[in-house]
Amino acid sequence: MNNRLKELREKALMTQEELAIRAGVSRQTIISLEKGRYNPSITLAYKLSRIFGLSIEEVFLLNEMEEE
């Protein structure tokens, strides 16, 4: 699963630490999400999308190959 977290975070002039605090997770979790090494729970995906005022689908992009 790809995501736009880094792009959105930087556009909002937010550090990884600031985003982590707002989302209630560790900075390491944000790093892993931005690098695509970790897929968030639906709860975390919802929290992150709400921080940026977007839908989950606008933040997290499911690769069609992953569906198979």
mmCIF file of N, CA and C in Angstrom:
data_model
loop_
_atom_site.group_PDB
_atom_site.id
_atom_site.type_symbol
_atom_site.label_atom_id
_atom_site.label_comp_id
_atom_site.label_asym_id
_atom_site.label_seq_id
_atom_site.Cartn_x
_atom_site.Cartn_y
_atom_site.Cartn_z
ATOM 1 N N MET A 1 0.847 -1.174 0.000
ATOM 2 C CA MET A 1 0.000 0.000 0.000
ATOM 3 C C MET A 1 0.893 1.238 0.000
ATOM 4 N N ASN A 2 0.637 2.098 -0.938
ATOM 5 C CA ASN A 2 1.345 3.374 -0.988
ATOM 6 C C ASN A 2 0.551 4.410 -0.217
ATOM 7 N N ASN A 3 1.222 5.480 0.158
ATOM 8 C CA ASN A 3 0.516 6.554 0.853
ATOM 9 C C ASN A 3 1.169 7.896 0.543
ATOM 10 N N ARG A 4 0.444 8.942 0.881
ATOM 11 C CA ARG A 4 0.902 10.308 0.642
ATOM 12 C C ARG A 4 1.281 11.002 1.938
ATOM 13 N N LEU A 5 1.576 10.236 2.985
ATOM 14 C CA LEU A 5 1.830 10.837 4.295
ATOM 15 C C LEU A 5 2.966 11.854 4.289
ATOM 16 N N LYS A 6 4.100 11.478 3.718
ATOM 17 C CA LYS A 6 5.249 12.392 3.729
ATOM 18 C C LYS A 6 4.912 13.677 2.979
ATOM 19 N N GLU A 7 4.315 13.531 1.821
ATOM 20 C CA GLU A 7 3.924 14.697 1.020
ATOM 21 C C GLU A 7 2.971 15.604 1.794
ATOM 22 N N LEU A 8 1.951 15.013 2.393
ATOM 23 C CA LEU A 8 0.961 15.797 3.140
ATOM 24 C C LEU A 8 1.559 16.418 4.393
ATOM 25 N N ARG A 9 2.395 15.665 5.086
ATOM 26 C CA ARG A 9 3.037 16.169 6.309
ATOM 27 C C ARG A 9 3.925 17.366 5.984
ATOM 28 N N GLU A 10 4.735 17.238 4.930
ATOM 29 C CA GLU A 10 5.627 18.333 4.559
ATOM 30 C C GLU A 10 4.849 19.552 4.082
ATOM 31 N N LYS A 11 3.765 19.315 3.351
ATOM 32 C CA LYS A 11 2.924 20.428 2.890
ATOM 33 C C LYS A 11 2.316 21.179 4.074
ATOM 34 N N ALA A 12 2.016 20.449 5.147
ATOM 35 C CA ALA A 12 1.450 21.043 6.362
ATOM 36 C C ALA A 12 2.536 21.604 7.280
ATOM 37 N N LEU A 13 3.805 21.549 6.837
ATOM 38 C CA LEU A 13 4.942 22.031 7.626
ATOM 39 C C LEU A 13 4.988 21.364 8.999
ATOM 40 N N MET A 14 4.780 20.051 8.999
ATOM 41 C CA MET A 14 4.720 19.275 10.233
ATOM 42 C C MET A 14 5.910 18.306 10.270
ATOM 43 N N THR A 15 6.504 18.152 11.432
ATOM 44 C CA THR A 15 7.578 17.166 11.580
ATOM 45 C C THR A 15 6.960 15.783 11.799
ATOM 46 N N GLN A 16 7.793 14.755 11.658
ATOM 47 C CA GLN A 16 7.331 13.399 11.944
ATOM 48 C C GLN A 16 6.885 13.292 13.396
ATOM 49 N N GLU A 17 7.617 13.931 14.288
ATOM 50 C CA GLU A 17 7.283 13.905 15.708
ATOM 51 C C GLU A 17 5.928 14.557 15.968
ATOM 52 N N GLU A 18 5.690 15.697 15.346
ATOM 53 C CA GLU A 18 4.407 16.388 15.527
ATOM 54 C C GLU A 18 3.240 15.535 15.028
ATOM 55 N N LEU A 19 3.417 14.916 13.876
ATOM 56 C CA LEU A 19 2.367 14.047 13.340
ATOM 57 C C LEU A 19 2.145 12.848 14.250
ATOM 58 N N ALA A 20 3.223 12.273 14.740
ATOM 59 C CA ALA A 20 3.124 11.123 15.644
ATOM 60 C C ALA A 20 2.331 11.486 16.897
ATOM 61 N N ILE A 21 2.626 12.639 17.482
ATOM 62 C CA ILE A 21 1.917 13.078 18.689
ATOM 63 C C ILE A 21 0.430 13.265 18.393
ATOM 64 N N ARG A 22 0.124 13.919 17.295
ATOM 65 C CA ARG A 22 -1.289 14.159 16.945
ATOM 66 C C ARG A 22 -2.032 12.857 16.678
ATOM 67 N N ALA A 23 -1.324 11.859 16.118
ATOM 68 C CA ALA A 23 -1.960 10.582 15.798
ATOM 69 C C ALA A 23 -1.921 9.594 16.961
ATOM 70 N N GLY A 24 -1.144 9.911 17.994
ATOM 71 C CA GLY A 24 -1.053 9.026 19.152
ATOM 72 C C GLY A 24 -0.202 7.790 18.919
ATOM 73 N N VAL A 25 0.837 7.955 18.085
ATOM 74 C CA VAL A 25 1.750 6.841 17.803
ATOM 75 C C VAL A 25 3.192 7.311 17.962
ATOM 76 N N SER A 26 4.140 6.417 17.797
ATOM 77 C CA SER A 26 5.549 6.787 17.905
ATOM 78 C C SER A 26 6.041 7.398 16.588
ATOM 79 N N ARG A 27 7.118 8.141 16.682
ATOM 80 C CA ARG A 27 7.752 8.692 15.480
ATOM 81 C C ARG A 27 8.196 7.559 14.564
ATOM 82 N N GLN A 28 8.656 6.452 15.151
ATOM 83 C CA GLN A 28 9.088 5.302 14.359
ATOM 84 C C GLN A 28 7.937 4.745 13.521
ATOM 85 N N THR A 29 6.739 4.766 14.058
ATOM 86 C CA THR A 29 5.568 4.306 13.287
ATOM 87 C C THR A 29 5.350 5.200 12.079
ATOM 88 N N ILE A 30 5.471 6.506 12.252
ATOM 89 C CA ILE A 30 5.315 7.440 11.132
ATOM 90 C C ILE A 30 6.391 7.188 10.083
ATOM 91 N N ILE A 31 7.622 6.987 10.528
ATOM 92 C CA ILE A 31 8.720 6.699 9.600
ATOM 93 C C ILE A 31 8.411 5.439 8.797
ATOM 94 N N SER A 32 7.978 4.390 9.473
ATOM 95 C CA SER A 32 7.667 3.123 8.802
ATOM 96 C C SER A 32 6.509 3.273 7.821
ATOM 97 N N LEU A 33 5.509 4.048 8.197
ATOM 98 C CA LEU A 33 4.381 4.294 7.295
ATOM 99 C C LEU A 33 4.842 5.053 6.057
ATOM 100 N N GLU A 34 5.626 6.102 6.253
ATOM 101 C CA GLU A 34 6.093 6.910 5.124
ATOM 102 C C GLU A 34 6.945 6.102 4.163
ATOM 103 N N LYS A 35 7.687 5.150 4.682
ATOM 104 C CA LYS A 35 8.547 4.319 3.837
ATOM 105 C C LYS A 35 7.819 3.108 3.266
ATOM 106 N N GLY A 36 6.547 2.943 3.628
ATOM 107 C CA GLY A 36 5.765 1.835 3.094
ATOM 108 C C GLY A 36 6.090 0.488 3.709
ATOM 109 N N ARG A 37 6.724 0.489 4.870
ATOM 110 C CA ARG A 37 7.098 -0.765 5.525
ATOM 111 C C ARG A 37 6.014 -1.283 6.461
ATOM 112 N N TYR A 38 4.987 -0.479 6.663
ATOM 113 C CA TYR A 38 3.954 -0.819 7.639
ATOM 114 C C TYR A 38 2.608 -0.329 7.118
ATOM 115 N N ASN A 39 1.611 -1.198 7.173
ATOM 116 C CA ASN A 39 0.251 -0.807 6.812
ATOM 117 C C ASN A 39 -0.513 -0.502 8.099
ATOM 118 N N PRO A 40 -1.170 0.648 8.152
ATOM 119 C CA PRO A 40 -1.837 1.042 9.390
ATOM 120 C C PRO A 40 -3.130 0.263 9.632
ATOM 121 N N SER A 41 -3.530 0.223 10.881
ATOM 122 C CA SER A 41 -4.857 -0.296 11.210
ATOM 123 C C SER A 41 -5.877 0.680 10.636
ATOM 124 N N ILE A 42 -7.107 0.253 10.531
ATOM 125 C CA ILE A 42 -8.149 1.146 10.018
ATOM 126 C C ILE A 42 -8.321 2.351 10.945
ATOM 127 N N THR A 43 -8.151 2.133 12.239
ATOM 128 C CA THR A 43 -8.271 3.233 13.208
ATOM 129 C C THR A 43 -7.181 4.272 12.981
ATOM 130 N N LEU A 44 -5.947 3.825 12.800
ATOM 131 C CA LEU A 44 -4.843 4.755 12.573
ATOM 132 C C LEU A 44 -4.991 5.451 11.220
ATOM 133 N N ALA A 45 -5.387 4.717 10.194
ATOM 134 C CA ALA A 45 -5.601 5.321 8.876
ATOM 135 C C ALA A 45 -6.659 6.423 8.969
ATOM 136 N N TYR A 46 -7.713 6.165 9.739
ATOM 137 C CA TYR A 46 -8.775 7.160 9.931
ATOM 138 C C TYR A 46 -8.233 8.399 10.653
ATOM 139 N N LYS A 47 -7.481 8.183 11.733
ATOM 140 C CA LYS A 47 -6.911 9.309 12.485
ATOM 141 C C LYS A 47 -6.021 10.165 11.593
ATOM 142 N N LEU A 48 -5.150 9.516 10.837
ATOM 143 C CA LEU A 48 -4.222 10.251 9.981
ATOM 144 C C LEU A 48 -4.965 11.024 8.893
ATOM 145 N N SER A 49 -5.957 10.399 8.299
ATOM 146 C CA SER A 49 -6.706 11.094 7.249
ATOM 147 C C SER A 49 -7.450 12.304 7.815
ATOM 148 N N ARG A 50 -7.988 12.178 9.024
ATOM 149 C CA ARG A 50 -8.702 13.287 9.659
ATOM 150 C C ARG A 50 -7.752 14.447 9.996
ATOM 151 N N ILE A 51 -6.520 14.128 10.374
ATOM 152 C CA ILE A 51 -5.530 15.180 10.669
ATOM 153 C C ILE A 51 -5.342 16.082 9.452
ATOM 154 N N PHE A 52 -5.346 15.468 8.261
ATOM 155 C CA PHE A 52 -5.135 16.235 7.033
ATOM 156 C C PHE A 52 -6.442 16.681 6.379
ATOM 157 N N GLY A 53 -7.580 16.338 6.974
ATOM 158 C CA GLY A 53 -8.868 16.743 6.423
ATOM 159 C C GLY A 53 -9.209 16.053 5.117
ATOM 160 N N LEU A 54 -8.721 14.822 4.963
ATOM 161 C CA LEU A 54 -8.936 14.062 3.735
ATOM 162 C C LEU A 54 -9.599 12.731 4.047
ATOM 163 N N SER A 55 -10.054 12.053 3.005
ATOM 164 C CA SER A 55 -10.585 10.707 3.185
ATOM 165 C C SER A 55 -9.420 9.723 3.259
ATOM 166 N N ILE A 56 -9.689 8.555 3.787
ATOM 167 C CA ILE A 56 -8.661 7.510 3.844
ATOM 168 C C ILE A 56 -8.130 7.218 2.445
ATOM 169 N N GLU A 57 -9.032 7.170 1.466
ATOM 170 C CA GLU A 57 -8.639 6.865 0.087
ATOM 171 C C GLU A 57 -7.721 7.921 -0.514
ATOM 172 N N GLU A 58 -7.827 9.161 -0.031
ATOM 173 C CA GLU A 58 -6.966 10.228 -0.535
ATOM 174 C C GLU A 58 -5.570 10.174 0.071
ATOM 175 N N VAL A 59 -5.426 9.515 1.203
ATOM 176 C CA VAL A 59 -4.128 9.416 1.886
ATOM 177 C C VAL A 59 -3.443 8.090 1.563
ATOM 178 N N PHE A 60 -4.215 7.013 1.587
ATOM 179 C CA PHE A 60 -3.663 5.670 1.383
ATOM 180 C C PHE A 60 -4.129 5.109 0.053
ATOM 181 N N LEU A 61 -3.170 4.699 -0.775
ATOM 182 C CA LEU A 61 -3.453 4.240 -2.122
ATOM 183 C C LEU A 61 -3.187 2.740 -2.218
ATOM 184 N N LEU A 62 -4.246 1.979 -2.398
ATOM 185 C CA LEU A 62 -4.119 0.528 -2.498
ATOM 186 C C LEU A 62 -3.634 0.155 -3.886
ATOM 187 N N ASN A 63 -2.552 -0.615 -3.940
ATOM 188 C CA ASN A 63 -2.076 -1.120 -5.222
ATOM 189 C C ASN A 63 -2.990 -2.251 -5.661
ATOM 190 N N GLU A 64 -3.426 -2.222 -6.908
ATOM 191 C CA GLU A 64 -4.326 -3.262 -7.394
ATOM 192 C C GLU A 64 -3.698 -4.644 -7.296
ATOM 193 N N MET A 65 -2.396 -4.730 -7.412
ATOM 194 C CA MET A 65 -1.707 -6.021 -7.321
ATOM 195 C C MET A 65 -1.856 -6.615 -5.923
ATOM 196 N N GLU A 66 -1.972 -5.785 -4.897
ATOM 197 C CA GLU A 66 -2.095 -6.255 -3.523
ATOM 198 C C GLU A 66 -3.440 -6.898 -3.259
ATOM 199 N N GLU A 67 -4.448 -6.564 -4.062
ATOM 200 C CA GLU A 67 -5.786 -7.104 -3.872
ATOM 201 C C GLU A 67 -5.862 -8.582 -4.232
ATOM 202 N N GLU A 68 -4.983 -9.027 -5.099
ATOM 203 C CA GLU A 68 -5.032 -10.410 -5.578
ATOM 204 C C GLU A 68 -4.419 -11.381 -4.605
#
